[in-house]
Short mmCIF file of C-alpha atoms (C1' of nucleotides) in Angstrom, two decimals:
data_model
loop_
_atom_site.label_atom_id
_atom_site.label_comp_id
_atom_site.label_asym_id
_atom_site.label_seq_id
_atom_site.Cartn_x
_atom_site.Cartn_y
_atom_site.Cartn_z
CA MET A 1 2.52 -3.28 -93.94
CA GLN A 2 -0.46 -4.85 -92.20
CA GLU A 3 1.86 -7.75 -91.40
CA ASP A 4 4.39 -5.41 -89.80
CA ILE A 5 1.83 -3.87 -87.47
CA ASN A 6 0.60 -7.33 -86.56
CA ILE A 7 4.13 -8.06 -85.29
CA THR A 8 5.28 -4.71 -83.87
CA LYS A 9 2.28 -4.16 -81.61
CA ARG A 10 3.53 -7.08 -79.51
CA VAL A 11 7.00 -5.58 -79.01
CA LEU A 12 8.43 -3.75 -76.01
CA GLN A 13 11.86 -2.07 -76.29
CA LEU A 14 13.66 -2.17 -72.93
CA ASN A 15 16.28 0.47 -73.77
CA LYS A 16 16.61 3.32 -76.24
CA ILE A 17 19.76 2.17 -78.02
CA PRO A 18 19.63 2.10 -81.85
CA TYR A 19 20.72 -0.89 -83.92
CA GLN A 20 24.48 -1.59 -83.94
CA ASP A 21 26.44 -3.44 -86.62
CA GLY A 22 26.28 -7.22 -86.42
CA PRO A 23 23.86 -10.15 -86.69
CA VAL A 24 20.49 -9.97 -84.97
CA LEU A 25 20.11 -12.40 -82.06
CA TYR A 26 16.85 -14.00 -80.99
CA TRP A 27 17.33 -15.44 -77.53
CA MET A 28 14.69 -18.17 -77.50
CA ASN A 29 13.48 -18.86 -74.01
CA ARG A 30 9.79 -19.51 -73.45
CA ASP A 31 8.64 -20.12 -77.00
CA CYS A 32 10.59 -23.02 -78.50
CA ARG A 33 9.31 -23.08 -82.06
CA ALA A 34 10.38 -21.83 -85.47
CA GLU A 35 6.88 -21.25 -86.84
CA ASP A 36 4.16 -18.89 -85.58
CA ASN A 37 6.67 -17.12 -83.35
CA PHE A 38 6.32 -13.33 -83.26
CA ALA A 39 9.64 -12.86 -81.44
CA LEU A 40 11.50 -14.69 -84.19
CA LEU A 41 9.52 -12.84 -86.87
CA TYR A 42 10.36 -9.51 -85.29
CA ALA A 43 14.06 -10.42 -85.07
CA GLN A 44 13.97 -11.41 -88.73
CA SER A 45 12.31 -8.14 -89.74
CA ILE A 46 15.21 -6.20 -88.16
CA ALA A 47 17.82 -8.48 -89.76
CA LEU A 48 16.24 -8.14 -93.21
CA LYS A 49 16.03 -4.37 -92.87
CA GLU A 50 19.70 -4.19 -91.89
CA LYS A 51 20.67 -6.92 -94.39
CA VAL A 52 22.46 -9.01 -91.74
CA PRO A 53 22.30 -12.63 -90.53
CA LEU A 54 19.74 -13.82 -87.97
CA ILE A 55 20.84 -16.23 -85.26
CA VAL A 56 18.85 -18.01 -82.58
CA LEU A 57 20.22 -18.99 -79.19
CA TYR A 58 18.81 -21.23 -76.48
CA ASN A 59 20.30 -21.36 -73.00
CA LEU A 60 19.77 -24.77 -71.49
CA VAL A 61 19.49 -24.77 -67.69
CA PRO A 62 19.57 -28.39 -66.52
CA LYS A 63 17.08 -29.12 -63.71
CA PHE A 64 15.41 -25.75 -64.38
CA LEU A 65 13.23 -24.89 -61.35
CA GLY A 66 13.41 -28.46 -60.13
CA GLY A 67 12.32 -30.30 -63.26
CA THR A 68 13.24 -33.93 -63.89
CA TYR A 69 14.91 -35.70 -66.80
CA ARG A 70 11.50 -36.12 -68.40
CA ASN A 71 11.17 -32.35 -68.69
CA HIS A 72 14.74 -32.01 -69.89
CA ALA A 73 14.30 -34.58 -72.66
CA PHE A 74 10.96 -33.10 -73.76
CA LYS A 75 12.58 -29.69 -74.09
CA VAL A 76 15.81 -30.83 -75.77
CA GLU A 77 14.10 -33.08 -78.31
CA GLY A 78 11.81 -30.19 -79.17
CA LEU A 79 14.86 -28.00 -79.73
CA GLN A 80 16.35 -30.53 -82.17
CA GLU A 81 13.30 -29.98 -84.33
CA VAL A 82 13.70 -26.21 -83.96
CA GLU A 83 17.26 -26.50 -85.29
CA ARG A 84 16.06 -28.45 -88.36
CA ASN A 85 13.23 -26.01 -89.08
CA LEU A 86 15.52 -22.99 -88.73
CA ALA A 87 18.14 -24.57 -90.99
CA LYS A 88 15.54 -24.78 -93.78
CA LYS A 89 15.30 -20.98 -93.55
CA GLN A 90 19.08 -20.44 -93.41
CA ILE A 91 18.92 -19.38 -89.78
CA SER A 92 21.67 -20.63 -87.43
CA PHE A 93 20.81 -22.17 -84.08
CA PHE A 94 23.03 -22.30 -80.98
CA VAL A 95 22.61 -23.96 -77.61
CA VAL A 96 24.69 -22.95 -74.59
CA GLU A 97 24.51 -24.76 -71.28
CA GLY A 98 24.65 -23.28 -67.80
CA ALA A 99 22.57 -22.02 -64.90
CA ASP A 100 24.04 -18.50 -65.15
CA THR A 101 21.72 -17.60 -68.01
CA GLU A 102 22.16 -13.82 -67.89
CA LYS A 103 25.95 -14.14 -68.16
CA GLN A 104 25.72 -16.74 -70.91
CA ILE A 105 23.59 -14.42 -73.03
CA ILE A 106 25.91 -11.43 -72.54
CA SER A 107 29.05 -13.37 -73.38
CA PHE A 108 27.37 -14.83 -76.48
CA ILE A 109 26.45 -11.31 -77.65
CA LYS A 110 30.07 -10.19 -77.20
CA LYS A 111 31.56 -13.28 -78.85
CA HIS A 112 29.32 -12.99 -81.93
CA LYS A 113 29.27 -9.16 -81.98
CA CYS A 114 25.48 -9.05 -82.23
CA GLY A 115 23.76 -5.81 -83.29
CA ALA A 116 20.35 -6.29 -81.66
CA LEU A 117 18.77 -8.62 -79.10
CA VAL A 118 15.21 -9.93 -79.20
CA THR A 119 13.67 -12.32 -76.70
CA ASP A 120 10.24 -13.72 -75.88
CA PHE A 121 8.13 -12.71 -72.87
CA SER A 122 7.75 -14.56 -69.59
CA PRO A 123 6.23 -13.17 -66.38
CA LEU A 124 8.26 -15.47 -64.11
CA LYS A 125 10.55 -13.70 -61.63
CA ILE A 126 13.61 -15.59 -62.76
CA ALA A 127 13.14 -14.56 -66.40
CA LEU A 128 12.35 -10.93 -65.52
CA GLY A 129 15.53 -10.88 -63.42
CA TRP A 130 17.71 -12.21 -66.24
CA LYS A 131 16.37 -9.58 -68.62
CA LYS A 132 16.90 -6.72 -66.17
CA TYR A 133 20.49 -7.84 -65.58
CA ILE A 134 21.19 -8.07 -69.31
CA GLU A 135 19.49 -4.75 -70.10
CA GLN A 136 21.83 -2.93 -67.71
CA ARG A 137 24.97 -4.41 -69.26
CA ILE A 138 24.55 -4.36 -73.05
CA ASP A 139 24.90 -1.57 -75.58
CA ILE A 140 22.61 -2.92 -78.29
CA PRO A 141 18.82 -2.57 -78.57
CA PHE A 142 16.88 -5.11 -76.48
CA TYR A 143 13.31 -6.07 -77.37
CA ILE A 144 10.79 -8.30 -75.64
CA VAL A 145 8.01 -9.80 -77.72
CA ASP A 146 5.00 -11.50 -76.14
CA THR A 147 4.38 -14.48 -78.40
CA HIS A 148 2.95 -16.67 -75.63
CA ASN A 149 -0.24 -14.68 -75.17
CA ILE A 150 -2.59 -13.68 -77.96
CA VAL A 151 -3.06 -10.24 -76.43
CA PRO A 152 0.32 -9.18 -74.97
CA ALA A 153 0.18 -9.28 -71.16
CA TRP A 154 0.98 -5.57 -70.74
CA ILE A 155 -1.73 -4.57 -73.22
CA ALA A 156 -4.46 -6.93 -72.00
CA SER A 157 -4.23 -5.26 -68.59
CA THR A 158 -1.93 -2.79 -66.85
CA LYS A 159 -2.63 -4.11 -63.37
CA ARG A 160 -3.18 -7.22 -61.34
CA GLU A 161 -6.67 -8.47 -62.10
CA PHE A 162 -8.98 -9.54 -59.31
CA GLY A 163 -10.59 -12.42 -61.15
CA ALA A 164 -11.35 -13.89 -64.53
CA TYR A 165 -14.44 -11.69 -64.67
CA THR A 166 -12.38 -8.49 -64.57
CA LEU A 167 -9.91 -9.61 -67.27
CA ARG A 168 -12.43 -11.30 -69.56
CA PRO A 169 -14.14 -8.18 -70.96
CA LYS A 170 -10.75 -6.57 -71.66
CA LEU A 171 -9.56 -9.64 -73.55
CA HIS A 172 -12.83 -10.01 -75.42
CA LYS A 173 -12.57 -6.43 -76.63
CA LEU A 174 -8.95 -6.78 -77.76
CA LEU A 175 -9.01 -10.29 -79.23
CA PRO A 176 -10.35 -9.27 -82.67
CA LEU A 177 -7.41 -6.86 -83.02
CA PHE A 178 -4.78 -9.50 -82.26
CA LEU A 179 -6.23 -12.76 -83.49
CA LEU A 180 -5.08 -12.35 -87.11
CA GLU A 181 -3.33 -14.80 -89.40
CA ILE A 182 0.34 -15.11 -88.43
CA PRO A 183 3.01 -14.11 -91.01
CA LEU A 184 5.34 -16.81 -92.32
CA LEU A 185 9.02 -16.99 -91.47
CA LYS A 186 10.98 -16.14 -94.60
CA LYS A 187 14.04 -17.86 -95.97
CA HIS A 188 16.82 -15.68 -94.61
CA SER A 189 18.99 -14.27 -97.39
CA TYR A 190 21.99 -13.48 -95.15
CA PRO A 191 23.29 -16.75 -93.68
CA TYR A 192 25.63 -16.71 -90.68
CA LYS A 193 29.12 -18.09 -91.25
CA ASN A 194 30.33 -18.94 -87.73
CA THR A 195 28.00 -21.81 -86.99
CA GLU A 196 28.74 -24.48 -84.41
CA HIS A 197 27.83 -28.14 -84.35
CA ILE A 198 25.37 -28.97 -81.57
CA ASN A 199 26.13 -32.22 -79.77
CA TRP A 200 22.58 -33.35 -79.06
CA GLU A 201 23.65 -36.72 -77.72
CA LYS A 202 25.70 -35.04 -75.05
CA LEU A 203 22.87 -32.64 -74.21
CA LEU A 204 20.46 -35.53 -73.82
CA ASP A 205 22.78 -37.80 -71.86
CA LYS A 206 22.50 -36.41 -68.35
CA LYS A 207 23.75 -38.64 -65.57
CA GLU A 208 23.08 -35.99 -62.93
CA PHE A 209 19.35 -36.56 -63.30
CA ASN A 210 19.12 -39.28 -60.76
CA ASP A 211 15.35 -39.43 -60.77
CA ALA A 212 13.10 -42.31 -61.52
CA THR A 213 10.59 -40.56 -63.76
CA ASN A 214 9.48 -42.31 -66.91
CA ILE A 215 9.96 -40.80 -70.29
CA ALA A 216 6.94 -38.68 -71.20
CA ILE A 217 3.95 -40.54 -72.56
CA GLN A 218 3.61 -37.77 -75.11
CA LYS A 219 6.14 -37.26 -77.87
CA PRO A 220 7.75 -33.81 -77.84
CA GLY A 221 8.02 -31.24 -80.61
CA SER A 222 6.01 -28.88 -82.78
CA LYS A 223 5.18 -31.45 -85.43
CA GLU A 224 3.74 -33.77 -82.80
CA ALA A 225 1.91 -30.82 -81.20
CA HIS A 226 0.14 -30.11 -84.49
CA LYS A 227 -0.84 -33.77 -84.81
CA VAL A 228 -2.34 -33.65 -81.32
CA LEU A 229 -4.17 -30.43 -82.23
CA GLN A 230 -5.65 -32.06 -85.33
CA SER A 231 -6.81 -35.08 -83.32
CA PHE A 232 -8.39 -32.73 -80.76
CA VAL A 233 -10.21 -30.72 -83.39
CA LYS A 234 -11.48 -33.84 -85.15
CA GLU A 235 -12.20 -36.17 -82.25
CA ARG A 236 -12.37 -34.53 -78.83
CA LEU A 237 -13.47 -30.92 -79.36
CA LYS A 238 -17.15 -31.65 -79.92
CA ASP A 239 -17.53 -33.21 -76.45
CA PHE A 240 -14.99 -31.01 -74.71
CA GLY A 241 -17.71 -29.18 -72.76
CA LEU A 242 -19.08 -32.46 -71.45
CA ASN A 243 -15.92 -34.47 -70.86
CA ARG A 244 -13.25 -32.05 -69.77
CA ASN A 245 -14.05 -32.36 -66.06
CA ASP A 246 -14.14 -36.15 -66.02
CA PRO A 247 -10.70 -37.51 -65.14
CA THR A 248 -11.62 -41.00 -66.33
CA LYS A 249 -12.22 -39.68 -69.84
CA ASP A 250 -9.49 -38.44 -72.10
CA GLY A 251 -11.47 -35.41 -73.19
CA GLY A 252 -8.87 -32.68 -72.93
CA SER A 253 -6.83 -31.04 -75.64
CA ARG A 254 -3.59 -32.77 -74.48
CA LEU A 255 -1.82 -29.58 -75.54
CA SER A 256 -0.68 -28.22 -72.17
CA ALA A 257 2.91 -29.52 -72.34
CA TYR A 258 3.37 -28.22 -75.89
CA LEU A 259 1.90 -24.87 -74.91
CA HIS A 260 4.13 -24.67 -71.84
CA TYR A 261 7.31 -25.21 -73.87
CA GLY A 262 6.04 -22.97 -76.63
CA GLN A 263 6.22 -25.86 -79.08
CA ILE A 264 2.86 -24.72 -80.42
CA SER A 265 1.43 -21.20 -80.60
CA PRO A 266 -1.83 -20.62 -78.70
CA GLN A 267 -2.85 -18.20 -81.42
CA ARG A 268 -2.44 -20.98 -83.99
CA VAL A 269 -4.54 -23.29 -81.81
CA VAL A 270 -7.38 -20.77 -81.65
CA LEU A 271 -7.17 -20.05 -85.39
CA GLU A 272 -7.32 -23.78 -86.19
CA VAL A 273 -10.21 -24.44 -83.85
CA LEU A 274 -12.20 -21.51 -85.27
CA LYS A 275 -11.42 -22.59 -88.82
CA HIS A 276 -12.68 -26.08 -88.11
CA LYS A 277 -15.88 -24.76 -86.55
CA ASN A 278 -16.24 -22.16 -89.28
CA LYS A 279 -16.66 -19.42 -86.68
CA THR A 280 -15.08 -16.03 -86.08
CA ILE A 281 -13.71 -14.87 -82.75
CA GLU A 282 -16.39 -12.15 -82.68
CA GLN A 283 -19.09 -14.83 -82.81
CA VAL A 284 -17.51 -16.79 -79.97
CA VAL A 285 -17.05 -13.71 -77.78
CA GLN A 286 -20.65 -12.65 -78.35
CA LYS A 287 -21.96 -16.08 -77.51
CA GLN A 288 -19.82 -16.21 -74.39
CA ARG A 289 -21.27 -12.90 -73.25
CA LYS A 290 -24.82 -14.07 -73.82
CA ASN A 291 -24.57 -17.45 -72.15
CA ALA A 292 -21.99 -16.76 -69.51
CA LYS A 293 -23.21 -19.71 -67.51
CA GLU A 294 -23.51 -22.14 -70.40
CA LYS A 295 -20.39 -24.17 -69.79
CA SER A 296 -21.19 -27.12 -71.99
CA ASP A 297 -20.65 -25.20 -75.23
CA SER A 298 -17.40 -26.84 -76.27
CA LEU A 299 -15.97 -24.02 -78.33
CA CYS A 300 -16.71 -21.33 -75.71
CA ALA A 301 -15.39 -23.52 -72.92
CA PHE A 302 -12.18 -24.23 -74.80
CA ILE A 303 -11.52 -20.59 -75.72
CA GLU A 304 -12.22 -19.66 -72.10
CA GLU A 305 -9.61 -22.14 -70.85
CA LEU A 306 -7.02 -21.54 -73.54
CA VAL A 307 -7.25 -17.77 -73.72
CA VAL A 308 -8.89 -16.20 -70.67
CA ARG A 309 -7.50 -18.50 -68.00
CA ARG A 310 -4.05 -18.78 -69.52
CA GLU A 311 -3.70 -15.04 -69.92
CA LEU A 312 -5.08 -14.51 -66.41
CA ALA A 313 -2.27 -16.72 -65.09
CA ASP A 314 0.33 -14.58 -66.87
CA ASN A 315 -1.36 -11.46 -65.48
CA PHE A 316 -1.21 -12.93 -61.95
CA CYS A 317 2.53 -13.64 -62.12
CA PHE A 318 3.49 -10.51 -64.06
CA TYR A 319 1.86 -8.07 -61.65
CA ASN A 320 2.44 -10.04 -58.45
CA PRO A 321 6.02 -11.02 -57.60
CA HIS A 322 4.65 -13.06 -54.67
CA TYR A 323 2.85 -15.45 -57.00
CA ASP A 324 4.48 -18.46 -55.32
CA THR A 325 4.17 -17.46 -51.65
CA PHE A 326 1.45 -16.83 -49.03
CA LYS A 327 1.91 -13.07 -49.52
CA GLY A 328 0.54 -13.43 -53.03
CA PHE A 329 -2.92 -14.49 -51.81
CA PRO A 330 -5.70 -11.86 -51.74
CA ASP A 331 -6.10 -10.08 -48.38
CA TRP A 332 -9.36 -11.77 -47.43
CA ALA A 333 -7.75 -15.19 -47.95
CA GLN A 334 -4.59 -14.31 -45.99
CA ASN A 335 -6.78 -13.08 -43.13
CA THR A 336 -8.97 -16.15 -43.07
CA LEU A 337 -6.01 -18.54 -43.34
CA ASN A 338 -4.27 -16.68 -40.51
CA GLU A 339 -7.36 -17.26 -38.36
CA THR A 340 -7.40 -21.01 -38.99
CA ARG A 341 -3.72 -21.64 -38.23
CA GLU A 342 -4.50 -23.35 -34.93
CA ASP A 343 -7.36 -25.44 -36.32
CA LYS A 344 -6.82 -29.11 -35.69
CA ARG A 345 -5.75 -31.02 -38.82
CA GLU A 346 -7.11 -34.54 -39.03
CA TYR A 347 -4.03 -35.67 -40.90
CA ILE A 348 -0.65 -34.05 -41.36
CA TYR A 349 1.69 -35.46 -44.00
CA SER A 350 5.26 -34.58 -44.82
CA LYS A 351 6.48 -33.65 -48.28
CA LYS A 352 7.96 -37.16 -48.55
CA GLN A 353 4.67 -38.84 -47.68
CA PHE A 354 2.80 -36.76 -50.24
CA GLU A 355 5.46 -37.40 -52.85
CA ALA A 356 5.28 -41.16 -52.27
CA ALA A 357 1.45 -41.04 -52.57
CA ARG A 358 1.11 -42.39 -49.03
CA THR A 359 -1.98 -40.65 -47.67
CA HIS A 360 -5.13 -42.31 -46.28
CA ASP A 361 -7.09 -41.17 -49.37
CA ASP A 362 -6.76 -43.50 -52.36
CA LEU A 363 -8.33 -40.86 -54.63
CA TRP A 364 -5.62 -38.34 -53.72
CA ASN A 365 -2.95 -41.03 -54.07
CA ALA A 366 -4.24 -41.91 -57.54
CA ALA A 367 -3.95 -38.28 -58.66
CA GLN A 368 -0.41 -38.06 -57.30
CA ARG A 369 0.51 -41.30 -59.09
CA GLU A 370 -1.06 -40.10 -62.33
CA MET A 371 1.23 -37.08 -62.21
CA VAL A 372 4.40 -38.99 -61.30
CA LYS A 373 3.74 -41.72 -63.83
CA THR A 374 2.56 -39.71 -66.83
CA GLY A 375 3.77 -36.15 -66.26
CA LYS A 376 0.22 -34.87 -66.50
CA MET A 377 -2.48 -34.85 -63.84
CA HIS A 378 -6.02 -34.30 -65.04
CA GLY A 379 -7.12 -30.66 -64.71
CA TYR A 380 -10.05 -31.34 -62.43
CA MET A 381 -7.95 -33.48 -60.08
CA ARG A 382 -5.35 -30.72 -59.78
CA MET A 383 -7.84 -28.68 -57.74
CA TYR A 384 -8.79 -31.53 -55.43
CA TRP A 385 -5.13 -32.52 -55.10
CA ALA A 386 -3.94 -29.03 -54.09
CA LYS A 387 -6.86 -28.38 -51.72
CA LYS A 388 -6.18 -31.61 -49.87
CA ILE A 389 -2.53 -30.64 -49.46
CA LEU A 390 -3.80 -27.52 -47.69
CA GLU A 391 -6.13 -29.63 -45.55
CA TRP A 392 -3.38 -32.09 -44.55
CA SER A 393 -0.39 -29.80 -44.00
CA LYS A 394 0.57 -28.02 -40.81
CA SER A 395 0.38 -24.55 -42.37
CA PRO A 396 -0.76 -22.90 -45.60
CA GLU A 397 2.88 -21.97 -46.28
CA ASP A 398 3.90 -25.64 -46.06
CA ALA A 399 1.02 -26.67 -48.28
CA LEU A 400 1.85 -24.10 -50.93
CA ALA A 401 5.53 -25.03 -50.96
CA ILE A 402 4.78 -28.75 -51.21
CA ALA A 403 2.24 -28.30 -54.00
CA ILE A 404 4.62 -26.12 -56.02
CA TYR A 405 7.55 -28.48 -55.43
CA LEU A 406 5.60 -31.50 -56.67
CA ASN A 407 3.95 -29.66 -59.55
CA ASP A 408 7.22 -28.20 -60.81
CA LYS A 409 9.07 -31.48 -60.44
CA TYR A 410 6.63 -33.89 -62.06
CA GLU A 411 4.30 -32.03 -64.40
CA LEU A 412 5.48 -31.60 -67.96
CA ASP A 413 3.67 -28.25 -67.87
CA GLY A 414 5.10 -27.31 -64.45
CA ARG A 415 7.27 -24.25 -63.78
CA ASP A 416 4.58 -22.25 -65.57
CA PRO A 417 2.28 -19.35 -64.59
CA ASN A 418 -0.67 -21.68 -65.10
CA GLY A 419 0.63 -23.91 -62.33
CA TYR A 420 1.30 -21.05 -59.89
CA ALA A 421 -2.11 -19.50 -60.57
CA GLY A 422 -3.88 -22.85 -60.29
CA ILE A 423 -2.25 -23.68 -56.97
CA ALA A 424 -2.87 -20.15 -55.64
CA TRP A 425 -6.54 -20.56 -56.64
CA SER A 426 -6.79 -23.87 -54.81
CA ILE A 427 -4.89 -23.02 -51.63
CA GLY A 428 -5.08 -19.22 -51.45
CA GLY A 429 -8.43 -18.20 -52.95
CA THR A 430 -6.71 -16.31 -55.78
CA HIS A 431 -9.24 -15.25 -58.45
CA ASP A 432 -11.94 -16.91 -56.36
CA ARG A 433 -14.52 -15.66 -53.89
CA ALA A 434 -15.15 -16.45 -50.26
CA TRP A 435 -17.22 -19.49 -49.39
CA PHE A 436 -18.93 -21.12 -46.44
CA PRO A 437 -16.41 -21.23 -43.56
CA ARG A 438 -14.68 -24.49 -42.76
CA LYS A 439 -11.99 -25.78 -40.47
CA VAL A 440 -8.47 -25.21 -41.82
CA PHE A 441 -9.80 -23.64 -45.05
CA GLY A 442 -11.58 -20.71 -43.44
CA LEU A 443 -13.43 -18.96 -46.25
CA VAL A 444 -11.33 -20.55 -48.99
CA ARG A 445 -13.41 -22.83 -51.17
CA PHE A 446 -13.46 -26.40 -49.91
CA MET A 447 -13.66 -29.50 -52.07
CA ALA A 448 -14.79 -32.90 -50.83
CA ARG A 449 -14.29 -36.40 -52.11
CA SER A 450 -18.09 -36.76 -52.09
CA GLY A 451 -18.22 -34.02 -54.73
CA CYS A 452 -15.92 -36.05 -56.97
CA GLU A 453 -18.08 -39.12 -56.43
CA LYS A 454 -21.10 -37.21 -57.72
CA LYS A 455 -19.25 -36.02 -60.80
CA PHE A 456 -17.31 -39.02 -62.05
CA ASP A 457 -16.49 -42.68 -61.47
CA VAL A 458 -13.98 -42.34 -58.65
CA LYS A 459 -13.37 -46.09 -58.41
CA LYS A 460 -12.48 -46.27 -62.08
CA TYR A 461 -10.03 -43.39 -61.77
CA ILE A 462 -8.33 -45.02 -58.76
CA GLN A 463 -8.03 -48.26 -60.69
CA MET A 464 -6.47 -46.48 -63.65
CA TYR A 465 -3.54 -45.36 -61.49
CA SER A 466 -3.23 -48.13 -58.92
"C1'" DA B 1 -33.05 -33.71 -58.38
"C1'" DT B 2 -33.02 -28.86 -57.31
"C1'" DC B 3 -32.42 -24.75 -54.60
"C1'" DG B 4 -30.83 -21.28 -51.40
"C1'" DG B 5 -27.51 -19.80 -48.18
"C1'" DC B 6 -22.98 -19.31 -46.98
"C1'" DT B 7 -19.25 -15.02 -47.89
"C1'" DC B 8 -15.90 -11.01 -49.93
"C1'" DG B 9 -14.87 -7.21 -52.76
"C1'" DC B 10 -14.57 -5.31 -57.56
"C1'" DG B 11 -16.58 -2.49 -60.93
"C1'" DC B 12 -20.27 -0.22 -62.75
"C1'" DA B 13 -24.57 2.38 -62.50
"C1'" DA B 14 -26.63 6.03 -60.19
"C1'" DT C 1 -23.52 4.38 -52.19
"C1'" DG C 2 -25.88 0.33 -53.71
"C1'" DC C 3 -25.98 -3.71 -56.16
"C1'" DG C 4 -24.87 -7.74 -59.09
"C1'" DC C 5 -22.10 -11.33 -59.46
"C1'" DG C 6 -17.89 -14.16 -59.70
"C1'" DA C 7 -12.59 -20.29 -62.19
"C1'" DA C 8 -14.74 -25.53 -61.71
"C1'" DG C 9 -18.64 -26.13 -54.11
"C1'" DC C 10 -20.88 -27.97 -50.03
"C1'" DC C 11 -24.72 -28.97 -47.29
"C1'" DG C 12 -29.14 -29.39 -45.68
"C1'" DA C 13 -33.95 -28.58 -46.74
"C1'" DT C 14 -37.53 -29.40 -49.86
#
DNA sequence: ATCGGCTCGCGCAA
DNA sequence: TGCGCGAAGCCGAT
């Protein structure tokens, strides 16, 4: 019973249609994992109640939002593991290909005569659009389950938050109610008969990706994600507070790509970290409140990044359809950036020049190369990188478009609310305050290379990616 | 090495 | 209505 509430409080029903005869379908989209997945657990609870099969579907959109082959392979190899893990529980897995996602889902429902549809939550416009289209054209119940946030986005806040400081107290209050042990997926007693063989080789062999990106330096999949989590907890967590802002040190969690593809559950990450530190979430929240400025406390700093900032990014996209354009910036930032439009730019580079890492600044070029080469730019450098694109573009609109294009194309964790929020913070003052006025930036916070030189060994970082 | 000023607006206390 | 303070800073004065 307690388990049921733990799941159902994360569910939103989009229509008022009751269950119809047929298997229950979980359309897996943002959260590509078989374990610790509340959307899958909710779909299973319906299927068990109705004594019917449970099937899982993934719609593969090649080059989704401008991603490269590296992203494609990371996703597809992760899905192969999902298929194996689901098979152990007698749950069938399907993959359909095509960019017309909404139509693919509807025709699959008709073909397999499904009785209920469950999907996971994403605040991105494209995903919200698919779901609206589907909702208007199906006659079975349609549920959305937020299994990407610990506190579901619509419960954490019902409006667009102004900054981390306005969302933080709401999350801190709600976290103890949501951060509970996650129920296990059960072996499904009603197997589905009409399964189809998935041709993984064909899905992986994509000639149309004519890009020169390397294969990811990280191995994909949930099993690998849990290995990385264990190594973080054992080796890197204790110095996270000290090292996380030094791009020459590998002090991060290395989990961002897995989190982006939903190959690991953020709730599981928090539970594991707390277990290792032998702390409760109440203790962490209390400590965070007391020493708000104490940023070197590794556990507090990590929970702040993983929970507060991640959920703030979802809040930003969910309640602001302009999350990827100039219109999405706060008013004060739009005003100030409108006033600096005619300011003389010392350098102006084209998208191509940025992409080829051909600016006058070898520190910026190194960050760009780190991203292209490895699929993951260091978090601290992402701010410097985006702010310099603003400084060296002919307009804030150009800068924003270029930063999003590069981020979505090369980062393994691109095409994600975290990326849109991070870039909007850097270029458009989103979730930030006004600062000392500057050319081009106006009141938007400026960052200088000299600041980097004070904080870390810039020469070493440049060498690492020369 | 450390500190204050720069600057805007939310949210809470009064 | 006033006031404190915020997602990661910069700069010049001391």
